[in-house]
mmCIF file of N, CA and C in Angstrom:
data_model
loop_
_atom_site.group_PDB
_atom_site.id
_atom_site.type_symbol
_atom_site.label_atom_id
_atom_site.label_comp_id
_atom_site.label_asym_id
_atom_site.label_seq_id
_atom_site.Cartn_x
_atom_site.Cartn_y
_atom_site.Cartn_z
ATOM 1 N N MET A 1210 0.817 -1.069 0.055
ATOM 2 C CA MET A 1210 0.072 -0.001 0.049
ATOM 3 C C MET A 1210 0.724 1.226 -0.168
ATOM 4 N N SER A 1211 2.209 1.336 0.430
ATOM 5 C CA SER A 1211 2.885 2.427 0.189
ATOM 6 C C SER A 1211 2.522 3.804 0.393
ATOM 7 N N ARG A 1212 1.643 3.960 1.297
ATOM 8 C CA ARG A 1212 0.970 5.607 1.377
ATOM 9 C C ARG A 1212 1.050 5.859 2.878
ATOM 10 N N ILE A 1213 1.694 7.010 2.970
ATOM 11 C CA ILE A 1213 1.845 7.673 4.320
ATOM 12 C C ILE A 1213 1.286 9.015 4.443
ATOM 13 N N LEU A 1214 0.310 8.922 5.528
ATOM 14 C CA LEU A 1214 -0.275 10.341 5.834
ATOM 15 C C LEU A 1214 0.364 10.795 6.944
ATOM 16 N N ILE A 1215 0.868 12.312 6.739
ATOM 17 C CA ILE A 1215 1.703 12.924 7.841
ATOM 18 C C ILE A 1215 0.592 13.966 8.302
ATOM 19 N N THR A 1216 0.215 14.013 9.631
ATOM 20 C CA THR A 1216 -0.733 15.065 10.364
ATOM 21 C C THR A 1216 -0.083 15.507 11.335
ATOM 22 N N GLY A 1217 -0.782 16.641 12.012
ATOM 23 C CA GLY A 1217 -0.352 17.388 13.064
ATOM 24 C C GLY A 1217 -0.812 18.916 12.927
ATOM 25 N N MET A 1218 -0.438 19.627 14.184
ATOM 26 C CA MET A 1218 -1.358 20.808 14.105
ATOM 27 C C MET A 1218 -0.321 21.603 13.160
ATOM 28 N N SER A 1219 -0.994 22.743 13.253
ATOM 29 C CA SER A 1219 -0.086 23.824 12.404
ATOM 30 C C SER A 1219 1.092 24.163 12.974
ATOM 31 N N GLY A 1220 2.124 24.254 12.205
ATOM 32 C CA GLY A 1220 3.478 24.528 12.802
ATOM 33 C C GLY A 1220 4.354 23.373 13.041
ATOM 34 N N ALA A 1221 3.595 22.160 12.928
ATOM 35 C CA ALA A 1221 4.287 20.915 13.470
ATOM 36 C C ALA A 1221 5.481 20.791 12.338
ATOM 37 N N GLY A 1222 5.415 21.182 11.139
ATOM 38 C CA GLY A 1222 6.521 20.690 10.162
ATOM 39 C C GLY A 1222 6.321 19.829 9.142
ATOM 40 N N LYS A 1223 5.022 19.479 8.782
ATOM 41 C CA LYS A 1223 4.170 18.764 7.762
ATOM 42 C C LYS A 1223 4.954 19.338 6.472
ATOM 43 N N THR A 1224 4.613 20.653 6.004
ATOM 44 C CA THR A 1224 4.934 21.112 4.717
ATOM 45 C C THR A 1224 6.455 20.992 4.476
ATOM 46 N N THR A 1225 7.040 21.441 5.402
ATOM 47 C CA THR A 1225 8.463 21.387 5.302
ATOM 48 C C THR A 1225 8.943 19.874 5.090
ATOM 49 N N VAL A 1226 8.507 18.960 5.882
ATOM 50 C CA VAL A 1226 9.207 17.662 5.577
ATOM 51 C C VAL A 1226 8.673 16.818 4.258
ATOM 52 N N LEU A 1227 7.367 17.635 3.964
ATOM 53 C CA LEU A 1227 6.875 17.052 2.417
ATOM 54 C C LEU A 1227 7.612 17.606 1.259
ATOM 55 N N ARG A 1228 8.200 18.913 1.502
ATOM 56 C CA ARG A 1228 9.029 19.580 0.587
ATOM 57 C C ARG A 1228 10.428 18.694 0.450
ATOM 58 N N GLU A 1229 10.766 18.251 1.614
ATOM 59 C CA GLU A 1229 12.112 17.341 1.543
ATOM 60 C C GLU A 1229 11.824 16.169 0.556
ATOM 61 N N LEU A 1230 10.638 15.392 1.223
ATOM 62 C CA LEU A 1230 10.383 14.219 0.391
ATOM 63 C C LEU A 1230 10.013 14.247 -1.082
ATOM 64 N N SER A 1231 9.434 15.350 -1.495
ATOM 65 C CA SER A 1231 9.347 15.725 -2.819
ATOM 66 C C SER A 1231 10.787 15.817 -3.373
ATOM 67 N N ARG A 1232 11.706 16.618 -2.849
ATOM 68 C CA ARG A 1232 13.086 16.862 -3.250
ATOM 69 C C ARG A 1232 13.651 15.462 -3.717
ATOM 70 N N ARG A 1233 13.694 14.693 -2.587
ATOM 71 C CA ARG A 1233 13.943 13.467 -2.827
ATOM 72 C C ARG A 1233 13.406 12.364 -3.908
ATOM 73 N N GLY A 1234 12.419 12.875 -4.759
ATOM 74 C CA GLY A 1234 11.730 12.202 -5.693
ATOM 75 C C GLY A 1234 10.594 11.457 -5.352
ATOM 76 N N TYR A 1235 9.866 11.889 -4.143
ATOM 77 C CA TYR A 1235 8.716 11.162 -3.513
ATOM 78 C C TYR A 1235 7.530 12.127 -4.502
ATOM 79 N N ARG A 1236 6.229 11.194 -4.674
ATOM 80 C CA ARG A 1236 5.113 11.985 -5.111
ATOM 81 C C ARG A 1236 4.503 12.346 -3.522
ATOM 82 N N THR A 1237 4.184 13.719 -3.568
ATOM 83 C CA THR A 1237 3.862 14.347 -2.361
ATOM 84 C C THR A 1237 2.489 15.105 -2.616
ATOM 85 N N ILE A 1238 1.716 15.226 -1.499
ATOM 86 C CA ILE A 1238 0.247 15.953 -1.763
ATOM 87 C C ILE A 1238 0.129 16.812 -0.289
ATOM 88 N N ASP A 1239 0.171 17.908 -0.514
ATOM 89 C CA ASP A 1239 -0.218 18.998 0.627
ATOM 90 C C ASP A 1239 -1.479 19.210 0.636
ATOM 91 N N THR A 1240 -2.457 18.863 1.318
ATOM 92 C CA THR A 1240 -3.862 19.162 1.150
ATOM 93 C C THR A 1240 -4.300 20.480 1.578
ATOM 94 N N ASP A 1241 -3.413 21.012 2.270
ATOM 95 C CA ASP A 1241 -3.535 22.701 2.567
ATOM 96 C C ASP A 1241 -3.664 23.207 1.097
ATOM 97 N N TYR A 1242 -3.480 22.812 -0.040
ATOM 98 C CA TYR A 1242 -3.425 23.467 -1.096
ATOM 99 C C TYR A 1242 -3.947 23.014 -2.183
ATOM 100 N N ASP A 1243 -4.357 23.421 -3.451
ATOM 101 C CA ASP A 1243 -4.936 22.885 -4.597
ATOM 102 C C ASP A 1243 -6.302 22.318 -4.331
ATOM 103 N N GLY A 1244 -7.168 22.884 -3.383
ATOM 104 C CA GLY A 1244 -8.526 22.481 -3.544
ATOM 105 C C GLY A 1244 -8.738 20.959 -2.938
ATOM 106 N N TRP A 1245 -7.917 20.412 -2.108
ATOM 107 C CA TRP A 1245 -8.188 19.425 -1.453
ATOM 108 C C TRP A 1245 -9.216 19.298 -0.278
ATOM 109 N N VAL A 1246 -9.250 20.483 0.278
ATOM 110 C CA VAL A 1246 -10.274 20.775 1.488
ATOM 111 C C VAL A 1246 -11.222 21.394 1.025
ATOM 112 N N LEU A 1247 -12.507 20.968 1.414
ATOM 113 C CA LEU A 1247 -13.780 21.484 0.829
ATOM 114 C C LEU A 1247 -14.242 22.914 1.810
ATOM 115 N N PRO A 1248 -15.120 23.623 1.577
ATOM 116 C CA PRO A 1248 -15.438 24.741 2.291
ATOM 117 C C PRO A 1248 -15.652 24.703 3.775
ATOM 118 N N ASP A 1249 -16.095 23.305 4.085
ATOM 119 C CA ASP A 1249 -16.444 22.822 5.259
ATOM 120 C C ASP A 1249 -15.355 22.306 6.182
ATOM 121 N N GLY A 1250 -14.186 22.449 5.528
ATOM 122 C CA GLY A 1250 -12.970 21.980 6.097
ATOM 123 C C GLY A 1250 -12.709 20.417 6.501
ATOM 124 N N THR A 1251 -13.371 19.636 5.339
ATOM 125 C CA THR A 1251 -13.161 18.173 5.193
ATOM 126 C C THR A 1251 -12.608 17.903 3.928
ATOM 127 N N TRP A 1252 -11.771 16.923 3.834
ATOM 128 C CA TRP A 1252 -11.218 16.592 2.483
ATOM 129 C C TRP A 1252 -12.410 16.215 1.381
ATOM 130 N N ASP A 1253 -12.031 16.407 0.168
ATOM 131 C CA ASP A 1253 -13.071 16.141 -0.725
ATOM 132 C C ASP A 1253 -12.879 14.837 -0.901
ATOM 133 N N GLU A 1254 -13.838 13.984 -0.485
ATOM 134 C CA GLU A 1254 -13.808 12.211 -0.453
ATOM 135 C C GLU A 1254 -13.590 11.698 -1.987
ATOM 136 N N THR A 1255 -14.418 12.385 -2.715
ATOM 137 C CA THR A 1255 -14.354 11.545 -3.953
ATOM 138 C C THR A 1255 -12.951 11.669 -4.566
ATOM 139 N N ARG A 1256 -12.162 12.998 -4.733
ATOM 140 C CA ARG A 1256 -11.143 13.148 -4.913
ATOM 141 C C ARG A 1256 -9.909 12.811 -4.314
ATOM 142 N N MET A 1257 -9.989 12.264 -3.046
ATOM 143 C CA MET A 1257 -9.198 11.715 -1.946
ATOM 144 C C MET A 1257 -9.088 10.330 -2.597
ATOM 145 N N SER A 1258 -10.332 9.663 -2.481
ATOM 146 C CA SER A 1258 -10.396 8.328 -2.813
ATOM 147 C C SER A 1258 -9.798 7.584 -4.256
ATOM 148 N N ALA A 1259 -9.963 8.707 -5.159
ATOM 149 C CA ALA A 1259 -9.379 8.565 -6.213
ATOM 150 C C ALA A 1259 -7.740 8.728 -6.312
ATOM 151 N N LEU A 1260 -7.433 9.477 -5.533
ATOM 152 C CA LEU A 1260 -5.966 9.432 -5.140
ATOM 153 C C LEU A 1260 -5.269 8.420 -4.762
ATOM 154 N N LEU A 1261 -5.937 7.966 -3.494
ATOM 155 C CA LEU A 1261 -5.338 6.842 -3.048
ATOM 156 C C LEU A 1261 -5.586 5.487 -3.649
ATOM 157 N N GLU A 1262 -6.291 5.540 -4.858
ATOM 158 C CA GLU A 1262 -6.399 4.079 -5.504
ATOM 159 C C GLU A 1262 -5.530 4.036 -6.383
ATOM 160 N N THR A 1263 -4.707 5.139 -6.975
ATOM 161 C CA THR A 1263 -4.075 5.415 -8.071
ATOM 162 C C THR A 1263 -2.485 5.635 -7.805
ATOM 163 N N HIS A 1264 -2.194 6.319 -6.861
ATOM 164 C CA HIS A 1264 -0.846 6.727 -6.752
ATOM 165 C C HIS A 1264 0.116 6.012 -5.436
ATOM 166 N N MET A 1265 1.285 5.522 -6.003
ATOM 167 C CA MET A 1265 2.142 4.581 -5.045
ATOM 168 C C MET A 1265 3.678 4.790 -5.348
ATOM 169 N N PRO A 1266 4.618 5.043 -4.356
ATOM 170 C CA PRO A 1266 4.395 5.404 -3.291
ATOM 171 C C PRO A 1266 3.783 6.798 -2.950
ATOM 172 N N LEU A 1267 3.295 7.441 -2.013
ATOM 173 C CA LEU A 1267 2.825 8.772 -1.908
ATOM 174 C C LEU A 1267 2.776 8.982 -0.507
ATOM 175 N N PHE A 1268 3.026 10.320 -0.151
ATOM 176 C CA PHE A 1268 3.016 10.957 1.007
ATOM 177 C C PHE A 1268 1.913 12.308 0.889
ATOM 178 N N VAL A 1269 1.161 12.037 2.023
ATOM 179 C CA VAL A 1269 -0.077 13.286 1.831
ATOM 180 C C VAL A 1269 0.031 13.905 3.338
ATOM 181 N N SER A 1270 -0.111 14.831 3.197
ATOM 182 C CA SER A 1270 -0.315 15.590 4.440
ATOM 183 C C SER A 1270 -1.390 16.496 4.829
ATOM 184 N N GLY A 1271 -1.815 16.512 5.896
ATOM 185 C CA GLY A 1271 -3.070 17.287 6.026
ATOM 186 C C GLY A 1271 -3.785 16.975 7.761
ATOM 187 N N THR A 1272 -4.654 17.693 7.766
ATOM 188 C CA THR A 1272 -5.317 17.607 9.126
ATOM 189 C C THR A 1272 -6.743 18.174 9.176
ATOM 190 N N VAL A 1273 -7.707 17.155 8.646
ATOM 191 C CA VAL A 1273 -8.872 17.730 8.760
ATOM 192 C C VAL A 1273 -10.033 16.660 9.435
ATOM 193 N N GLU A 1274 -10.899 17.250 9.404
ATOM 194 C CA GLU A 1274 -12.085 16.447 10.285
ATOM 195 C C GLU A 1274 -12.185 14.939 9.868
ATOM 196 N N ASN A 1275 -12.376 14.634 8.569
ATOM 197 C CA ASN A 1275 -12.807 13.321 7.918
ATOM 198 C C ASN A 1275 -11.481 12.655 7.513
ATOM 199 N N GLN A 1276 -10.570 13.099 7.923
ATOM 200 C CA GLN A 1276 -9.319 12.037 7.822
ATOM 201 C C GLN A 1276 -9.223 10.648 8.297
ATOM 202 N N GLY A 1277 -9.774 10.518 9.481
ATOM 203 C CA GLY A 1277 -10.158 9.110 9.743
ATOM 204 C C GLY A 1277 -10.945 8.175 9.075
ATOM 205 N N ALA A 1278 -11.673 8.842 8.157
ATOM 206 C CA ALA A 1278 -12.452 7.801 7.098
ATOM 207 C C ALA A 1278 -11.571 7.121 6.167
ATOM 208 N N PHE A 1279 -10.327 7.879 6.032
ATOM 209 C CA PHE A 1279 -9.120 7.090 5.162
ATOM 210 C C PHE A 1279 -7.917 6.355 5.750
ATOM 211 N N TYR A 1280 -8.186 6.504 6.871
ATOM 212 C CA TYR A 1280 -6.832 5.557 7.558
ATOM 213 C C TYR A 1280 -6.520 4.375 7.066
ATOM 214 N N ASP A 1281 -7.704 3.346 6.902
ATOM 215 C CA ASP A 1281 -7.170 1.987 6.357
ATOM 216 C C ASP A 1281 -6.619 2.031 4.872
ATOM 217 N N ARG A 1282 -6.869 3.194 4.187
ATOM 218 C CA ARG A 1282 -6.081 3.244 3.090
ATOM 219 C C ARG A 1282 -4.623 3.650 3.208
ATOM 220 N N PHE A 1283 -3.983 3.980 4.461
ATOM 221 C CA PHE A 1283 -2.644 4.316 4.519
ATOM 222 C C PHE A 1283 -1.866 3.093 5.067
ATOM 223 N N SER A 1284 -0.592 3.006 4.865
ATOM 224 C CA SER A 1284 0.132 1.917 5.577
ATOM 225 C C SER A 1284 0.706 2.628 6.911
ATOM 226 N N ALA A 1285 0.833 3.900 6.920
ATOM 227 C CA ALA A 1285 0.973 4.530 8.246
ATOM 228 C C ALA A 1285 0.168 6.084 8.386
ATOM 229 N N VAL A 1286 0.075 6.235 9.655
ATOM 230 C CA VAL A 1286 -0.582 7.638 9.769
ATOM 231 C C VAL A 1286 0.642 8.083 10.834
ATOM 232 N N VAL A 1287 1.443 9.274 10.506
ATOM 233 C CA VAL A 1287 2.251 9.466 11.256
ATOM 234 C C VAL A 1287 2.077 11.294 11.649
ATOM 235 N N LEU A 1288 1.976 11.235 12.916
ATOM 236 C CA LEU A 1288 1.899 12.312 13.983
ATOM 237 C C LEU A 1288 2.752 13.159 14.020
ATOM 238 N N LEU A 1289 3.259 14.364 13.551
ATOM 239 C CA LEU A 1289 4.288 15.160 13.824
ATOM 240 C C LEU A 1289 3.612 16.151 15.019
ATOM 241 N N SER A 1290 4.878 16.295 16.049
ATOM 242 C CA SER A 1290 4.074 17.107 16.922
ATOM 243 C C SER A 1290 5.367 17.924 17.439
ATOM 244 N N ALA A 1291 4.788 18.982 18.257
ATOM 245 C CA ALA A 1291 5.940 19.769 18.866
ATOM 246 C C ALA A 1291 5.150 20.586 19.965
ATOM 247 N N PRO A 1292 6.041 21.286 21.082
ATOM 248 C CA PRO A 1292 5.505 21.616 21.940
ATOM 249 C C PRO A 1292 4.488 23.299 21.727
ATOM 250 N N ALA A 1293 3.585 23.739 22.308
ATOM 251 C CA ALA A 1293 2.641 24.752 21.907
ATOM 252 C C ALA A 1293 3.590 25.782 21.627
ATOM 253 N N GLU A 1294 4.548 26.401 22.264
ATOM 254 C CA GLU A 1294 5.307 27.348 22.180
ATOM 255 C C GLU A 1294 6.025 27.616 20.638
ATOM 256 N N ILE A 1295 6.734 26.312 20.335
ATOM 257 C CA ILE A 1295 7.332 26.071 18.954
ATOM 258 C C ILE A 1295 6.337 26.146 17.960
ATOM 259 N N LEU A 1296 5.079 25.554 18.052
ATOM 260 C CA LEU A 1296 4.158 25.934 16.999
ATOM 261 C C LEU A 1296 3.692 27.267 16.771
ATOM 262 N N ILE A 1297 3.453 28.116 17.838
ATOM 263 C CA ILE A 1297 3.105 29.170 17.761
ATOM 264 C C ILE A 1297 4.249 30.112 16.865
ATOM 265 N N GLU A 1298 5.618 30.028 17.539
ATOM 266 C CA GLU A 1298 6.663 30.743 16.860
ATOM 267 C C GLU A 1298 6.717 30.320 15.506
ATOM 268 N N ARG A 1299 6.495 29.062 14.840
ATOM 269 C CA ARG A 1299 6.587 28.536 13.445
ATOM 270 C C ARG A 1299 5.483 29.404 12.664
ATOM 271 N N VAL A 1300 4.434 29.378 13.097
ATOM 272 C CA VAL A 1300 3.118 29.987 12.390
ATOM 273 C C VAL A 1300 3.390 31.316 12.551
ATOM 274 N N SER A 1301 3.842 32.098 13.528
ATOM 275 C CA SER A 1301 4.040 33.544 13.365
ATOM 276 C C SER A 1301 5.111 33.976 12.318
ATOM 277 N N LEU A 1302 6.190 32.786 12.075
ATOM 278 C CA LEU A 1302 7.330 33.484 11.035
ATOM 279 C C LEU A 1302 7.137 32.792 9.671
ATOM 280 N N ARG A 1303 6.201 31.960 9.563
ATOM 281 C CA ARG A 1303 6.140 31.457 8.093
ATOM 282 C C ARG A 1303 5.566 32.178 6.855
ATOM 283 N N ALA A 1304 6.144 32.213 5.766
ATOM 284 C CA ALA A 1304 6.017 33.037 4.710
ATOM 285 C C ALA A 1304 5.012 32.265 3.843
ATOM 286 N N ASN A 1305 4.834 31.056 3.782
ATOM 287 C CA ASN A 1305 3.858 30.064 2.864
ATOM 288 C C ASN A 1305 2.479 30.191 2.882
ATOM 289 N N ASN A 1306 1.805 30.546 4.058
ATOM 290 C CA ASN A 1306 0.824 30.457 4.847
ATOM 291 C C ASN A 1306 0.644 31.505 5.972
ATOM 292 N N SER A 1307 -0.591 32.242 6.050
ATOM 293 C CA SER A 1307 -0.654 33.246 6.653
ATOM 294 C C SER A 1307 -1.312 32.778 7.865
ATOM 295 N N TYR A 1308 -2.232 31.830 7.908
ATOM 296 C CA TYR A 1308 -2.575 31.260 9.279
ATOM 297 C C TYR A 1308 -1.755 31.088 10.417
ATOM 298 N N GLY A 1309 -2.070 31.578 11.525
ATOM 299 C CA GLY A 1309 -1.307 31.516 12.701
ATOM 300 C C GLY A 1309 -0.592 33.053 12.727
ATOM 301 N N ARG A 1310 -1.031 34.015 12.001
ATOM 302 C CA ARG A 1310 -0.172 35.384 12.663
ATOM 303 C C ARG A 1310 -0.843 35.999 13.497
ATOM 304 N N SER A 1311 -2.294 35.982 13.278
ATOM 305 C CA SER A 1311 -3.102 36.631 14.273
ATOM 306 C C SER A 1311 -3.518 36.021 15.557
ATOM 307 N N THR A 1312 -3.885 36.925 16.451
ATOM 308 C CA THR A 1312 -3.919 36.611 17.911
ATOM 309 C C THR A 1312 -5.162 35.281 18.045
ATOM 310 N N ALA A 1313 -6.067 35.591 17.345
ATOM 311 C CA ALA A 1313 -7.199 34.602 16.940
ATOM 312 C C ALA A 1313 -7.022 33.417 16.523
ATOM 313 N N ASP A 1314 -6.112 33.213 15.528
ATOM 314 C CA ASP A 1314 -5.382 32.015 14.837
ATOM 315 C C ASP A 1314 -4.952 31.319 16.115
ATOM 316 N N GLN A 1315 -3.813 31.975 16.702
ATOM 317 C CA GLN A 1315 -2.841 31.365 17.541
ATOM 318 C C GLN A 1315 -3.784 30.821 18.662
ATOM 319 N N ALA A 1316 -4.864 31.583 19.173
ATOM 320 C CA ALA A 1316 -5.689 30.984 20.216
ATOM 321 C C ALA A 1316 -6.140 29.613 19.869
ATOM 322 N N GLU A 1317 -6.817 29.511 18.526
ATOM 323 C CA GLU A 1317 -7.554 28.799 17.898
ATOM 324 C C GLU A 1317 -6.553 27.260 17.920
ATOM 325 N N ILE A 1318 -5.318 27.837 17.425
ATOM 326 C CA ILE A 1318 -4.348 26.782 17.592
ATOM 327 C C ILE A 1318 -4.142 26.046 18.771
ATOM 328 N N LEU A 1319 -3.850 26.701 19.833
ATOM 329 C CA LEU A 1319 -3.972 26.440 21.222
ATOM 330 C C LEU A 1319 -4.862 25.375 21.565
ATOM 331 N N GLN A 1320 -6.264 25.885 21.021
ATOM 332 C CA GLN A 1320 -7.265 25.191 21.662
ATOM 333 C C GLN A 1320 -7.263 23.722 20.710
ATOM 334 N N PHE A 1321 -6.821 23.936 19.632
ATOM 335 C CA PHE A 1321 -6.834 22.530 18.830
ATOM 336 C C PHE A 1321 -5.788 21.906 19.449
ATOM 337 N N ILE A 1322 -4.527 22.077 20.029
ATOM 338 C CA ILE A 1322 -4.018 21.284 20.826
ATOM 339 C C ILE A 1322 -4.457 20.350 21.785
ATOM 340 N N LEU A 1323 -5.530 21.103 22.428
ATOM 341 C CA LEU A 1323 -6.218 20.336 23.697
ATOM 342 C C LEU A 1323 -7.257 19.476 23.195
ATOM 343 N N ASP A 1324 -8.157 19.972 22.002
ATOM 344 C CA ASP A 1324 -9.190 19.051 21.506
ATOM 345 C C ASP A 1324 -8.689 18.274 20.466
ATOM 346 N N VAL A 1325 -8.070 18.486 19.579
ATOM 347 C CA VAL A 1325 -7.592 17.770 18.294
ATOM 348 C C VAL A 1325 -6.661 16.932 18.294
ATOM 349 N N GLU A 1326 -5.460 17.435 19.007
ATOM 350 C CA GLU A 1326 -4.160 16.832 18.927
ATOM 351 C C GLU A 1326 -4.414 15.318 19.475
ATOM 352 N N PRO A 1327 -5.073 15.058 20.883
ATOM 353 C CA PRO A 1327 -5.221 13.872 21.397
ATOM 354 C C PRO A 1327 -5.939 13.040 20.387
ATOM 355 N N LEU A 1328 -6.991 13.363 19.495
ATOM 356 C CA LEU A 1328 -7.338 12.515 18.404
ATOM 357 C C LEU A 1328 -6.860 11.917 17.541
ATOM 358 N N LEU A 1329 -5.879 12.887 16.854
ATOM 359 C CA LEU A 1329 -4.771 12.557 16.094
ATOM 360 C C LEU A 1329 -3.873 11.505 16.622
ATOM 361 N N ARG A 1330 -3.436 11.744 18.025
ATOM 362 C CA ARG A 1330 -2.498 11.004 18.646
ATOM 363 C C ARG A 1330 -3.117 9.213 18.758
ATOM 364 N N GLY A 1331 -4.277 9.381 18.960
ATOM 365 C CA GLY A 1331 -5.300 8.060 19.236
ATOM 366 C C GLY A 1331 -5.188 7.468 17.794
ATOM 367 N N GLY A 1332 -5.414 8.026 16.826
ATOM 368 C CA GLY A 1332 -5.241 7.240 15.473
ATOM 369 C C GLY A 1332 -4.089 7.197 14.619
ATOM 370 N N ALA A 1333 -2.753 7.788 15.425
ATOM 371 C CA ALA A 1333 -1.520 7.635 14.669
ATOM 372 C C ALA A 1333 -0.912 6.333 14.964
ATOM 373 N N THR A 1334 -0.253 5.747 14.076
ATOM 374 C CA THR A 1334 0.541 4.581 14.095
ATOM 375 C C THR A 1334 2.047 4.845 14.602
ATOM 376 N N LEU A 1335 2.199 6.121 14.467
ATOM 377 C CA LEU A 1335 3.809 6.496 14.739
ATOM 378 C C LEU A 1335 3.546 8.222 15.507
ATOM 379 N N GLU A 1336 4.350 8.561 16.188
ATOM 380 C CA GLU A 1336 4.578 10.099 16.454
ATOM 381 C C GLU A 1336 5.915 10.379 16.336
ATOM 382 N N LEU A 1337 6.093 11.479 15.580
ATOM 383 C CA LEU A 1337 7.602 11.978 15.258
ATOM 384 C C LEU A 1337 7.810 13.052 16.073
ATOM 385 N N ASP A 1338 8.645 13.698 16.574
ATOM 386 C CA ASP A 1338 8.872 14.940 17.261
ATOM 387 C C ASP A 1338 9.247 16.073 16.355
ATOM 388 N N GLY A 1339 8.314 16.944 16.116
ATOM 389 C CA GLY A 1339 8.671 18.017 14.746
ATOM 390 C C GLY A 1339 9.765 18.654 14.948
ATOM 391 N N ARG A 1340 10.405 18.790 16.351
ATOM 392 C CA ARG A 1340 11.653 19.559 16.588
ATOM 393 C C ARG A 1340 13.024 19.039 15.737
ATOM 394 N N ARG A 1341 12.918 17.531 15.454
ATOM 395 C CA ARG A 1341 13.998 17.201 14.805
ATOM 396 C C ARG A 1341 14.351 17.746 13.700
ATOM 397 N N PRO A 1342 15.601 17.586 13.024
ATOM 398 C CA PRO A 1342 15.910 18.182 11.966
ATOM 399 C C PRO A 1342 15.203 17.671 10.698
ATOM 400 N N VAL A 1343 14.664 18.145 9.907
ATOM 401 C CA VAL A 1343 13.891 17.963 8.903
ATOM 402 C C VAL A 1343 14.709 16.756 7.805
ATOM 403 N N SER A 1344 15.835 16.617 7.882
ATOM 404 C CA SER A 1344 16.435 15.511 7.075
ATOM 405 C C SER A 1344 16.068 14.107 7.915
ATOM 406 N N GLU A 1345 16.461 14.284 9.083
ATOM 407 C CA GLU A 1345 15.996 13.068 10.292
ATOM 408 C C GLU A 1345 14.478 12.395 9.718
ATOM 409 N N LEU A 1346 13.749 13.705 10.044
ATOM 410 C CA LEU A 1346 12.271 13.509 9.788
ATOM 411 C C LEU A 1346 12.137 12.587 8.389
ATOM 412 N N ALA A 1347 12.570 13.092 7.412
ATOM 413 C CA ALA A 1347 12.423 12.616 6.393
ATOM 414 C C ALA A 1347 12.815 11.068 5.875
ATOM 415 N N ASP A 1348 14.170 11.034 6.652
ATOM 416 C CA ASP A 1348 14.718 9.755 6.411
ATOM 417 C C ASP A 1348 13.985 8.559 7.193
ATOM 418 N N GLU A 1349 13.318 9.006 8.246
ATOM 419 C CA GLU A 1349 12.476 8.227 8.949
ATOM 420 C C GLU A 1349 11.174 7.670 8.301
ATOM 421 N N LEU A 1350 10.657 8.804 7.651
ATOM 422 C CA LEU A 1350 9.493 8.591 6.764
ATOM 423 C C LEU A 1350 9.871 7.835 5.754
ATOM 424 N N GLU A 1351 10.841 8.033 4.965
ATOM 425 C CA GLU A 1351 11.449 7.039 3.945
ATOM 426 C C GLU A 1351 11.577 5.607 4.079
ATOM 427 N N ARG A 1352 12.113 5.350 5.432
ATOM 428 C CA ARG A 1352 12.071 4.074 5.833
ATOM 429 C C ARG A 1352 10.763 3.350 6.074
ATOM 430 N N LEU A 1353 9.940 4.180 6.376
ATOM 431 C CA LEU A 1353 8.563 3.806 6.547
ATOM 432 C C LEU A 1353 7.731 3.405 5.122
ATOM 433 N N ILE A 1354 8.244 4.378 3.973
ATOM 434 C CA ILE A 1354 7.665 3.874 2.782
ATOM 435 C C ILE A 1354 8.187 2.623 2.118
ATOM 436 N N ARG A 1355 9.340 2.488 2.655
ATOM 437 C CA ARG A 1355 10.352 1.296 1.897
ATOM 438 C C ARG A 1355 9.840 -0.051 2.543
ATOM 439 N N VAL A 1356 9.314 -0.231 3.737
ATOM 440 C CA VAL A 1356 8.834 -1.673 4.619
ATOM 441 C C VAL A 1356 7.382 -1.558 4.419
ATOM 442 N N SER A 1357 6.787 -0.683 3.867
ATOM 443 C CA SER A 1357 5.307 -0.773 3.972
ATOM 444 C C SER A 1357 5.010 -1.878 2.729
ATOM 445 N N PRO A 1358 3.701 -2.733 3.075
ATOM 446 C CA PRO A 1358 3.586 -3.528 2.008
ATOM 447 C C PRO A 1358 2.799 -3.060 0.780
#
């Protein structure tokens, strides 16, 4: 099945590690971009189902309410995590996405850490510390995809 979902809070490093995996030649999809997420904040189920039927190996990144409906189609669900202060610092400084710069966004992220991250942790097959160097994270995810059935 060789498909890995990388999930986690905003600022955990999902997009950064996906860029590194893409640089290494892997097919990657960051569902924060290109219309994967519908206006209600869920993945477009038809589009995601089609993707998961056709492309392997594949790394997908995102955090949406209906992602659990797809867990059985991934060989691993990896939670990237980091302490709240690191997440807030990262989202405040990033240039590729404006979410997280406002006080309201940051309050929302802190609430998501309390409400959503435990759910992600419960569905994850592996948790990785998003403070690790990107190359190390990518190495570990690359090993996962190599041993996936």
